[in-house]
Coordinates of N, CA, C and O in Angstrom, one line a residue:
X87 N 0.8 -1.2 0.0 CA 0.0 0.0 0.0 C 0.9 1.2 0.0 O 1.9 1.2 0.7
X88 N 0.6 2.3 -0.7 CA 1.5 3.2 -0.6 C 1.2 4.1 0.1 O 0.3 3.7 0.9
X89 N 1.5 5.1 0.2 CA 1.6 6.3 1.1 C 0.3 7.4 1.0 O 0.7 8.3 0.1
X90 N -0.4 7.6 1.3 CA -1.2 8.6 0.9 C -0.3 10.1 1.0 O 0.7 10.3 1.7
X91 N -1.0 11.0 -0.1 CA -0.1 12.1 0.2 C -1.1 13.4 0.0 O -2.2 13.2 -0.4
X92 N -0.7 14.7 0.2 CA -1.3 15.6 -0.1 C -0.3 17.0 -0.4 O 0.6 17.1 0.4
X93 N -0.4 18.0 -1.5 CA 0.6 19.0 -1.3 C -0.5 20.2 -1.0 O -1.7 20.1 -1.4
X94 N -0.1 21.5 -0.2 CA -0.2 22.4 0.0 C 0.0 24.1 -0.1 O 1.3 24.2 0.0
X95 N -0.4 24.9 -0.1 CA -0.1 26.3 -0.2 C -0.3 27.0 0.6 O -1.4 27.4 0.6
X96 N 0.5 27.6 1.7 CA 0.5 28.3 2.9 C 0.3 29.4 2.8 O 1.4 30.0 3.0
X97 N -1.2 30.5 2.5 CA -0.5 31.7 2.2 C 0.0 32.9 3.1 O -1.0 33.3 3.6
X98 N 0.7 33.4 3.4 CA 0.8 34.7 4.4 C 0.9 35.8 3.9 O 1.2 35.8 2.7
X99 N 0.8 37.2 4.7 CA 0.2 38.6 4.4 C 1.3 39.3 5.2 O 1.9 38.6 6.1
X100 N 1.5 40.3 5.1 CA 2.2 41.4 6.4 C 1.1 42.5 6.5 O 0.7 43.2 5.5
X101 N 0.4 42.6 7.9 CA -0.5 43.6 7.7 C 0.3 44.3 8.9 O 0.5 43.8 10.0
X102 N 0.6 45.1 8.6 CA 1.5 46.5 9.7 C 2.8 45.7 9.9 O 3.5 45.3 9.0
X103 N 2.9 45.6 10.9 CA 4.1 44.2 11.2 C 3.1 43.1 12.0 O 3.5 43.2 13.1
X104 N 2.4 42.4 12.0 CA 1.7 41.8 12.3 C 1.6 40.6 10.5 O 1.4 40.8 9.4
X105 N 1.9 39.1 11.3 CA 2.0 38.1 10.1 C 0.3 37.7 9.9 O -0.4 37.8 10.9
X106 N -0.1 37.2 8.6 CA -1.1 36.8 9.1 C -0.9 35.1 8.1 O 0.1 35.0 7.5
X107 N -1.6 34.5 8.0 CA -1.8 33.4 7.4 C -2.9 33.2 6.5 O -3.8 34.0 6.7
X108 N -3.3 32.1 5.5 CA -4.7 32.0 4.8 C -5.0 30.4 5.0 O -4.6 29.4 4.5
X109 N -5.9 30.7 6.0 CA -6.6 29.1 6.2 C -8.0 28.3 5.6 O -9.0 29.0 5.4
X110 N -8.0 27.2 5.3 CA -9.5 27.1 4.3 C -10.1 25.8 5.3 O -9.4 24.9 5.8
X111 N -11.5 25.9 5.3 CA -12.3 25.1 6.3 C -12.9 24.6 5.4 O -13.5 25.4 4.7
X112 N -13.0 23.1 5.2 CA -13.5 22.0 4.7 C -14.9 22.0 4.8 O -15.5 21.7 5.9
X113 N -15.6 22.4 3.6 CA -17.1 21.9 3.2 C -17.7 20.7 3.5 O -17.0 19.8 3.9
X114 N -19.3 20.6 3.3 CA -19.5 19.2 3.6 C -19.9 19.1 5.0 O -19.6 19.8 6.0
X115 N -20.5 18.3 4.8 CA -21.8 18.1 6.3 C -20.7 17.4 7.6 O -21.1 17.5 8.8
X116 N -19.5 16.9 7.2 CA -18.7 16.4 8.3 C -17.9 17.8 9.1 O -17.2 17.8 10.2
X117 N -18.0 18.4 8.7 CA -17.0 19.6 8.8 C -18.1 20.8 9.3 O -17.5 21.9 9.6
X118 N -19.4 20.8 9.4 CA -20.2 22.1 9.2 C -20.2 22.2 10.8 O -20.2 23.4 11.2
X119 N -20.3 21.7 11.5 CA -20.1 22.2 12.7 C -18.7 22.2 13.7 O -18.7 22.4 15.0
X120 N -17.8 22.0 13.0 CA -16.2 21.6 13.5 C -15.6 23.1 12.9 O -15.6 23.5 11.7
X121 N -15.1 23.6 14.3 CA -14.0 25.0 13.7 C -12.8 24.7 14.5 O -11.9 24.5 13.8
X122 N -12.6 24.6 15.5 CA -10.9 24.1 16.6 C -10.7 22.8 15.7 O -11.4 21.8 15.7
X123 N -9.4 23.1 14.9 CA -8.8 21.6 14.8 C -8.6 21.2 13.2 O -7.8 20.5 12.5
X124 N -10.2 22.3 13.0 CA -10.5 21.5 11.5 C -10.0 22.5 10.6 O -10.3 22.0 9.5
X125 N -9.5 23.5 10.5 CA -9.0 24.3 9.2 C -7.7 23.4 8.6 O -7.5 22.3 9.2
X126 N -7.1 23.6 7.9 CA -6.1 23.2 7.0 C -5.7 24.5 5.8 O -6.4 25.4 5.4
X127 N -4.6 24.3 5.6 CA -4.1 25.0 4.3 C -4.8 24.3 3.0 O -5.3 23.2 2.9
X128 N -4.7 25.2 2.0 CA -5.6 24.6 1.0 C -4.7 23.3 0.6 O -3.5 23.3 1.0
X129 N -5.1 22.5 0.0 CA -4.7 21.4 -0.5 C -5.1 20.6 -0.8 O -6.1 20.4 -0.2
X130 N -4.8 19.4 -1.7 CA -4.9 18.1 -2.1 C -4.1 17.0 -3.0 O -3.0 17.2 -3.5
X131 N -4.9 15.9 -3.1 CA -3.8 14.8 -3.1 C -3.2 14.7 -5.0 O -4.1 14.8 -5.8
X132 N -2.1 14.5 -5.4 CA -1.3 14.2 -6.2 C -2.2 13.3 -7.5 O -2.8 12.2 -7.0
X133 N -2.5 13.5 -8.9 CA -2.8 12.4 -9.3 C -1.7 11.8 -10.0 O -2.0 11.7 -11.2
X134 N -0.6 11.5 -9.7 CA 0.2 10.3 -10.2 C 1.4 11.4 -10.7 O 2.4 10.9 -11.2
X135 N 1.4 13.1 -10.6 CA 2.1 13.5 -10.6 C 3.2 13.8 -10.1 O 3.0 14.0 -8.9
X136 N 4.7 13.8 -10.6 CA 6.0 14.1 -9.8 C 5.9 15.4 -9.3 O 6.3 15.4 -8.2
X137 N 5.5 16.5 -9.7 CA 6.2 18.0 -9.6 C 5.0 18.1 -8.1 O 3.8 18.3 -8.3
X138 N 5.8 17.9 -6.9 CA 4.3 18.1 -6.1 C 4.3 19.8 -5.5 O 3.5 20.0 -4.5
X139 N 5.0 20.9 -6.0 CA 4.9 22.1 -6.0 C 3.8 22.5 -6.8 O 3.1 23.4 -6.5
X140 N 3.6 21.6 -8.0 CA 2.7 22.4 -9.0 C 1.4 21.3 -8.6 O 0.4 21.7 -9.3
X141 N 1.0 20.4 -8.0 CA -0.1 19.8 -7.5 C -0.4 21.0 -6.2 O -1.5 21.5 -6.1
X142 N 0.5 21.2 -5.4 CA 0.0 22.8 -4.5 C -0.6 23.4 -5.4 O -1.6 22.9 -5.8
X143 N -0.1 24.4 -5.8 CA -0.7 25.4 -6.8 C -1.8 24.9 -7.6 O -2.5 25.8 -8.1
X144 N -2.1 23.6 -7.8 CA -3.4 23.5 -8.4 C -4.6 23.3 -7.7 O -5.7 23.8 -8.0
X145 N -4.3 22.4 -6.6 CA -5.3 22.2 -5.5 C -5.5 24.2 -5.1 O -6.6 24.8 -5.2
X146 N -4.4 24.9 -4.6 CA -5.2 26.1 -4.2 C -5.5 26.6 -4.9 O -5.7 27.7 -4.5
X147 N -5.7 26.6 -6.0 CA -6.4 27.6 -7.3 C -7.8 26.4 -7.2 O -8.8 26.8 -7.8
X148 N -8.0 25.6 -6.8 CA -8.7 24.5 -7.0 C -9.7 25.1 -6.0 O -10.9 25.4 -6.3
X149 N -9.1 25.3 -4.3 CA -9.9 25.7 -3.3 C -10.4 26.6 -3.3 O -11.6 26.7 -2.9
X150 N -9.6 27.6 -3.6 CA -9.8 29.0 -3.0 C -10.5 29.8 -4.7 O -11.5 30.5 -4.6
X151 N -10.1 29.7 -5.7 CA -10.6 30.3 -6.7 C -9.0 30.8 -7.3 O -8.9 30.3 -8.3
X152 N -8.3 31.2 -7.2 CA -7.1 32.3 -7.4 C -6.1 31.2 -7.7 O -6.0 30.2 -6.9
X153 N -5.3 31.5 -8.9 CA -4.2 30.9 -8.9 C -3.0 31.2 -7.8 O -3.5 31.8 -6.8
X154 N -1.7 30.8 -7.8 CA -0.9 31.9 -7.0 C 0.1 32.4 -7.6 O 1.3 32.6 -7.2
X155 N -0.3 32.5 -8.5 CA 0.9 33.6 -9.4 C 0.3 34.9 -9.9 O 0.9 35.9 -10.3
X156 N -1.3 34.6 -9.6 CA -2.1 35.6 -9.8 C -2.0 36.9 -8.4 O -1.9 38.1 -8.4
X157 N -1.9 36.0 -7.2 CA -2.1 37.0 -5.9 C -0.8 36.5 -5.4 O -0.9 36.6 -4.2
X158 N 0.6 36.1 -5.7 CA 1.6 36.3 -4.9 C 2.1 38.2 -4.9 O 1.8 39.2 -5.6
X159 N 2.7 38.0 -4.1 CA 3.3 39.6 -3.8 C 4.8 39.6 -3.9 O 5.4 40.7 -4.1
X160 N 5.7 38.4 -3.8 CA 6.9 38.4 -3.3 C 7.5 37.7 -4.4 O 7.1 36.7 -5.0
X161 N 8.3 38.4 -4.6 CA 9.4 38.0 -5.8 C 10.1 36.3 -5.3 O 10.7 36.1 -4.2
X162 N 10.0 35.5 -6.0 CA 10.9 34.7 -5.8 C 10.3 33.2 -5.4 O 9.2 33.4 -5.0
X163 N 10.6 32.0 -5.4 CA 10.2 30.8 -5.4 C 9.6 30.8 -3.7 O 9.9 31.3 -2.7
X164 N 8.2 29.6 -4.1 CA 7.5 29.3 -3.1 C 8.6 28.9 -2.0 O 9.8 28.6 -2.2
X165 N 8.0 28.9 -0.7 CA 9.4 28.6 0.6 C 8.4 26.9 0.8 O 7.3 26.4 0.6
X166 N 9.7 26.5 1.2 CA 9.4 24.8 0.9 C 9.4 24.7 2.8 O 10.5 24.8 3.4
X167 N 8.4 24.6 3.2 CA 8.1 24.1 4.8 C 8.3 22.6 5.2 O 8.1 22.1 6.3
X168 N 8.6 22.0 4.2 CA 8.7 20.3 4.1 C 7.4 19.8 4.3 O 6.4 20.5 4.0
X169 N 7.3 18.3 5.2 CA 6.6 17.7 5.1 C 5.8 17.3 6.8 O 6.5 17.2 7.8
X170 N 4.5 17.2 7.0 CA 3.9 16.7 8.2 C 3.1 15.3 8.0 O 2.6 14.8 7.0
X171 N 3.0 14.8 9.1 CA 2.5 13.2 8.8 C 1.2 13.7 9.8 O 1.4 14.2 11.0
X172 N -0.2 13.4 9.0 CA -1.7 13.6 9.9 C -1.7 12.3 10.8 O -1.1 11.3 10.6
X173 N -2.7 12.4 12.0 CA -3.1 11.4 12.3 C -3.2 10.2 11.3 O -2.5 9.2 11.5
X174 N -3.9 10.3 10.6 CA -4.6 9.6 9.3 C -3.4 8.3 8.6 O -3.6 7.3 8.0
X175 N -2.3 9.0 9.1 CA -0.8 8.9 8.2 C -0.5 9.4 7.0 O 0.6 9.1 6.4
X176 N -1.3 10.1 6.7 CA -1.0 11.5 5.6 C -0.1 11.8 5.1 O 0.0 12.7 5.9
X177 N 0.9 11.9 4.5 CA 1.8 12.6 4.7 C 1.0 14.1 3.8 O 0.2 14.1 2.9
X178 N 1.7 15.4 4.4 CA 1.2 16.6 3.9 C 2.6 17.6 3.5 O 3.4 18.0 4.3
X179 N 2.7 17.8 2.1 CA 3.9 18.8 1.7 C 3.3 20.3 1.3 O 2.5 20.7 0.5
X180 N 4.2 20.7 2.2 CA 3.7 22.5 2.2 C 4.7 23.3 1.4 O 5.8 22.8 1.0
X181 N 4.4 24.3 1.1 CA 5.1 25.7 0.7 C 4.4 27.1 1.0 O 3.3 27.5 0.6
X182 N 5.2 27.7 1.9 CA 4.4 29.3 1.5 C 5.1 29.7 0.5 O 6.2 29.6 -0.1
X183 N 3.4 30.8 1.0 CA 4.3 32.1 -0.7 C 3.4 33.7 0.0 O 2.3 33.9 0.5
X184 N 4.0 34.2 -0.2 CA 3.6 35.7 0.1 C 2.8 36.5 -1.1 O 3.2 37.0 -2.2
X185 N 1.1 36.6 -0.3 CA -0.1 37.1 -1.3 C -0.9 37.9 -0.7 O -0.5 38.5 0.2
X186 N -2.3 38.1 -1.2 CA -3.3 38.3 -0.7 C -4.4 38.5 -1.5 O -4.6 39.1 -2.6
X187 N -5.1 37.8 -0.7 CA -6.5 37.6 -1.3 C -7.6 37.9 -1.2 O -7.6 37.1 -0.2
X188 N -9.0 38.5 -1.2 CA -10.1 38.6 -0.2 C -11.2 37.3 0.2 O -12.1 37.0 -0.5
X189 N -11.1 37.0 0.9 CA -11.6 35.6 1.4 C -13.1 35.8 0.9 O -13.8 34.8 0.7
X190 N -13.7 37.1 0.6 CA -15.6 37.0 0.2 C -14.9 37.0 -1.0 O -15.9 36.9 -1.7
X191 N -13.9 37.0 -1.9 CA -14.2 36.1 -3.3 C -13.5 35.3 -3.7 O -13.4 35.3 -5.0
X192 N -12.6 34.2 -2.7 CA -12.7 32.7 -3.0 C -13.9 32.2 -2.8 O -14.7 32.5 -1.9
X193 N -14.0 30.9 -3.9 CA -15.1 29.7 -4.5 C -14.0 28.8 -4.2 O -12.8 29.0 -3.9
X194 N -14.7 27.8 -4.4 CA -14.0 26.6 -4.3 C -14.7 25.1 -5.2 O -15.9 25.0 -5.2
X195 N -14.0 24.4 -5.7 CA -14.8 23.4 -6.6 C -15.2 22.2 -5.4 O -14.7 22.1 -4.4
X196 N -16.5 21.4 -6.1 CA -17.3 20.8 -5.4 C -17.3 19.6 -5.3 O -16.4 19.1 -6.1
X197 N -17.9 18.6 -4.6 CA -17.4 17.7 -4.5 C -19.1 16.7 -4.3 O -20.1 17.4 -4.1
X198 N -19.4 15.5 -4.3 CA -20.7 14.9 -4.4 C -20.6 14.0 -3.5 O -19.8 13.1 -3.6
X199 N -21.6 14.1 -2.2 CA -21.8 13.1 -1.7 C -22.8 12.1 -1.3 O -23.5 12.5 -2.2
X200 N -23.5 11.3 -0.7 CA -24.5 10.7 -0.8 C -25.2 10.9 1.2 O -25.0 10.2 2.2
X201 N -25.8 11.7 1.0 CA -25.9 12.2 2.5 C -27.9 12.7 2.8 O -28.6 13.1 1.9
X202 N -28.3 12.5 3.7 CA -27.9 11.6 4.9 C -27.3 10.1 4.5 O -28.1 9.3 4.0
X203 N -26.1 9.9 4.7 CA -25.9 8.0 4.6 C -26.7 7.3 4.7 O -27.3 6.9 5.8
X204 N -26.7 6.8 3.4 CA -27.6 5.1 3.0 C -28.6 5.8 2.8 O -29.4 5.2 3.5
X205 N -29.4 6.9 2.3 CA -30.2 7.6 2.0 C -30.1 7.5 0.3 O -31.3 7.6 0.1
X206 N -29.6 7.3 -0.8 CA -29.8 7.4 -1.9 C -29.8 8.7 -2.3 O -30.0 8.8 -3.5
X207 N -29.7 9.8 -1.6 CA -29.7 11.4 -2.1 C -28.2 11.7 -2.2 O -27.3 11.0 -1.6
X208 N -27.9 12.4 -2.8 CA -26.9 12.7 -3.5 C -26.4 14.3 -3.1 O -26.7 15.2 -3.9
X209 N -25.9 14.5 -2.3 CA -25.5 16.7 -2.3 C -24.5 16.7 -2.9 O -23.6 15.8 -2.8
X210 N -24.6 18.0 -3.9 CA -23.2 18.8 -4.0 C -22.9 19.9 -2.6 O -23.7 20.6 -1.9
X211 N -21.4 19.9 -2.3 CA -20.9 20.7 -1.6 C -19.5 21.4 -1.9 O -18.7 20.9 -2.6
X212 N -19.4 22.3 -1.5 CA -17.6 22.7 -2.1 C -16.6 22.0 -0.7 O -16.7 21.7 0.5
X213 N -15.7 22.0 -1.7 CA -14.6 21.5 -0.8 C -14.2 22.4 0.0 O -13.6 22.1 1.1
X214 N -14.6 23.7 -0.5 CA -13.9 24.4 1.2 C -14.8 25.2 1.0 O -15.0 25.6 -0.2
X215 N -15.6 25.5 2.1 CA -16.5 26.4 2.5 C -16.4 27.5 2.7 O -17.4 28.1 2.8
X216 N -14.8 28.6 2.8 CA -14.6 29.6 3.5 C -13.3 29.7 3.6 O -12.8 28.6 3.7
X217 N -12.5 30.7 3.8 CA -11.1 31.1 4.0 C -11.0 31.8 4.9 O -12.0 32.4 5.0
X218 N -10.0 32.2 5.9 CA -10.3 33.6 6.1 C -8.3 33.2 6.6 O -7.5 32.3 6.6
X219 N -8.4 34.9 7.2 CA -7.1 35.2 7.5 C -6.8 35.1 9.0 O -7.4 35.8 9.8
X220 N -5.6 34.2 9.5 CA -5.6 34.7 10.9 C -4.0 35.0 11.1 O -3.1 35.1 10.3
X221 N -4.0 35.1 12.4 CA -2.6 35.5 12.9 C -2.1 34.3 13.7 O -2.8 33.7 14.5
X222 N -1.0 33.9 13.5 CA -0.4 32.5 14.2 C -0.8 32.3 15.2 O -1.5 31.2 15.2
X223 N -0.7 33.1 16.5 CA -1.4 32.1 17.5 C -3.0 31.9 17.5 O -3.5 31.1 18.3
X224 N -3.8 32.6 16.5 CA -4.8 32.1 16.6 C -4.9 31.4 15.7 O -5.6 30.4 16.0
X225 N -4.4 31.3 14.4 CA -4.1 30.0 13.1 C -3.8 28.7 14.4 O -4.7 27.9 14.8
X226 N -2.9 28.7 14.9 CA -2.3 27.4 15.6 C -3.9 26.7 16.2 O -4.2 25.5 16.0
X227 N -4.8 27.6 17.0 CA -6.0 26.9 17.2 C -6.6 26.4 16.3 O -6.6 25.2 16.1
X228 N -7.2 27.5 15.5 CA -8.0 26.8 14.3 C -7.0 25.7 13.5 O -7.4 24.6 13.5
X229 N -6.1 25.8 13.0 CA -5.9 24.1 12.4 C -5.8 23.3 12.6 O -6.0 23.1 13.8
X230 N -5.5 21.8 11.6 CA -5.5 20.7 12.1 C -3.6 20.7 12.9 O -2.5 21.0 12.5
X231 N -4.2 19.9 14.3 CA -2.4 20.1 14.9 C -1.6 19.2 14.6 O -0.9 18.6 15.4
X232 N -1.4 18.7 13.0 CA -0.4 18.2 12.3 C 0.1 19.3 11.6 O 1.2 19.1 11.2
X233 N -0.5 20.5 11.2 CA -0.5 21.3 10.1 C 0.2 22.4 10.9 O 1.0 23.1 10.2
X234 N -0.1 22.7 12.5 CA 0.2 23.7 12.8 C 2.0 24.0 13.0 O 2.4 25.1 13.4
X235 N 2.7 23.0 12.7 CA 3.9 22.6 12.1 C 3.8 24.0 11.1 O 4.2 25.0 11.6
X236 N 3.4 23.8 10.2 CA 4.1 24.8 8.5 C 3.7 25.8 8.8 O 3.9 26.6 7.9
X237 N 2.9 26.6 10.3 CA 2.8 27.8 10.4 C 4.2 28.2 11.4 O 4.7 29.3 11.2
X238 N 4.8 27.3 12.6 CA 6.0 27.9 12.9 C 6.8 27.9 12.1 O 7.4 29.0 12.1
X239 N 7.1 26.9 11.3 CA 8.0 26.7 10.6 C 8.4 28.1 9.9 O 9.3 28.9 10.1
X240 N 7.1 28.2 8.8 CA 7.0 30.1 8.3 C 7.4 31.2 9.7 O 8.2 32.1 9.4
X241 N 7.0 31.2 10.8 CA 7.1 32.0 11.4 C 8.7 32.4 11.6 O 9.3 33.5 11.4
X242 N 9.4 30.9 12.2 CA 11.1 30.7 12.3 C 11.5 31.3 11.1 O 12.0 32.4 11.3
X243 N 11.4 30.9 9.7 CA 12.4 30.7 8.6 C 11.8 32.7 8.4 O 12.4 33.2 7.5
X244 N 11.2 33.3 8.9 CA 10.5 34.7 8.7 C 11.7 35.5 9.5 O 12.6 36.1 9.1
X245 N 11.2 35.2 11.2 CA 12.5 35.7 11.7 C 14.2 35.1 11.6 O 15.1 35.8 12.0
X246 N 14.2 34.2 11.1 CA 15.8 34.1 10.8 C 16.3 34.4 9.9 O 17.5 34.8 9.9
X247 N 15.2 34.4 8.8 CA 16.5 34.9 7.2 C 16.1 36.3 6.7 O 15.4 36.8 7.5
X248 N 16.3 37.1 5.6 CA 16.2 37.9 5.1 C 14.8 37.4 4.4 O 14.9 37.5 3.2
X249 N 13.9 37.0 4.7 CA 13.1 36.9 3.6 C 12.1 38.3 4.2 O 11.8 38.6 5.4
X250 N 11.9 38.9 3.0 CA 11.1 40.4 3.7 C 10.0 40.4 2.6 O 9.1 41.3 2.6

C-alpha cells in the first residue's frame, strides 16, 4: 500500500508588522459544525504527478478560486516548509508564498456526496466552504495540529532569514 499524500499552499500577508496566514475550512456536512482543529491550508492529493509544487498550486487555485501567481506579492520561489504526517498517516507537503486575497471572493470546486448516509440522495458541496485570514497564535488553534507545524516553521524561517 502506498503512502497517501497531499501537497499544499500556505498563504501569508504582512498587515502593519503583524503576520497573518490563509486558512481554508472543509465543506461538507462532516465539517459544518467543526472549527478548533479542523481548518487546513488549501490542498490536495497528487494524481500520479512528480512535480508536487505544482499539485499545490493546483489544488489552491482549486480551493480558494485564485491561482498563486495571480495573488503572490513576493518575488521569488515558493518557501518549501517540508513535510507533516496527519493522524490519518497523511503525509502533507507544504510551501508558502507571500499574497493576498479577499476571502468574500474565494469559491471553491465541489465535491458529491450521498448524504444523509444510505439515503440514496446525493449533495453537492464545495470543498472548502470559506477562507479567512488569521494571525499565528490564533491559526495554531484553528488548524489541524499536524499542520500547525508549517505555520512555525513560516514563522522561524520569517524571523531568521532575510526573507522580507
Amino acid at each position: 500500500m502506498s503512502v497517501r499524500q497531499s501537497c499544499g499552499i500556505l498563504l501569508y500577508r504582512r498587515r502593519d508588522t503583524r503576520l497573518e496566514v490563509l486558512l481554508a475550512h472543509p465543506g461538507g456536512p462532516f465539517f459544518a459544525r467543526r472549527d478548533s482543529g479542523a481548518w487546513t491550508i488549501p490542498k490536495g492529493q497528487p494524481d500520479d504527478e512528480d512535480d508536487l509544487l505544482a499539485v499545490a498550486e493546483r489544488e489552491f487555485a482549486e480551493e480558494t478560486g485564485h491561482r498563486v501567481g495571480d495573488i503572490a506579492t513576493a518575488a521569488g520561489a515558493p518557501i518549501p516548509l517540508g513535510s507533516v504526517v496527519l493522524g490519518s498517516g497523511k503525509v502533507v507537503h507544504g510551501w508558502a508564498v507571500e499574497g493576498d486575497l479577499d476571502p468574500a471572493l474565494a469559491h471553491s470546486n465541489e465535491f458529491e456526496i450521498e448524504w444523509p448516509r444510505r439515503s440514496g440522495q446525493i449533495e453537492r458541496h464545495p470543498e472548502v466552504d470559506r477562507v479567512a485570514w488569521f494571525e499565528p497564535d490564533e491559526a495554531r488553534r484553528h488548524i489541524n495540529l499536524a499542520q500547525a507545524a508549517f505555520i512555525d516553521r513560516l514563522v522561524k524561517l520569517l524571523e531568521d532569514s532575510a526573507i522580507t
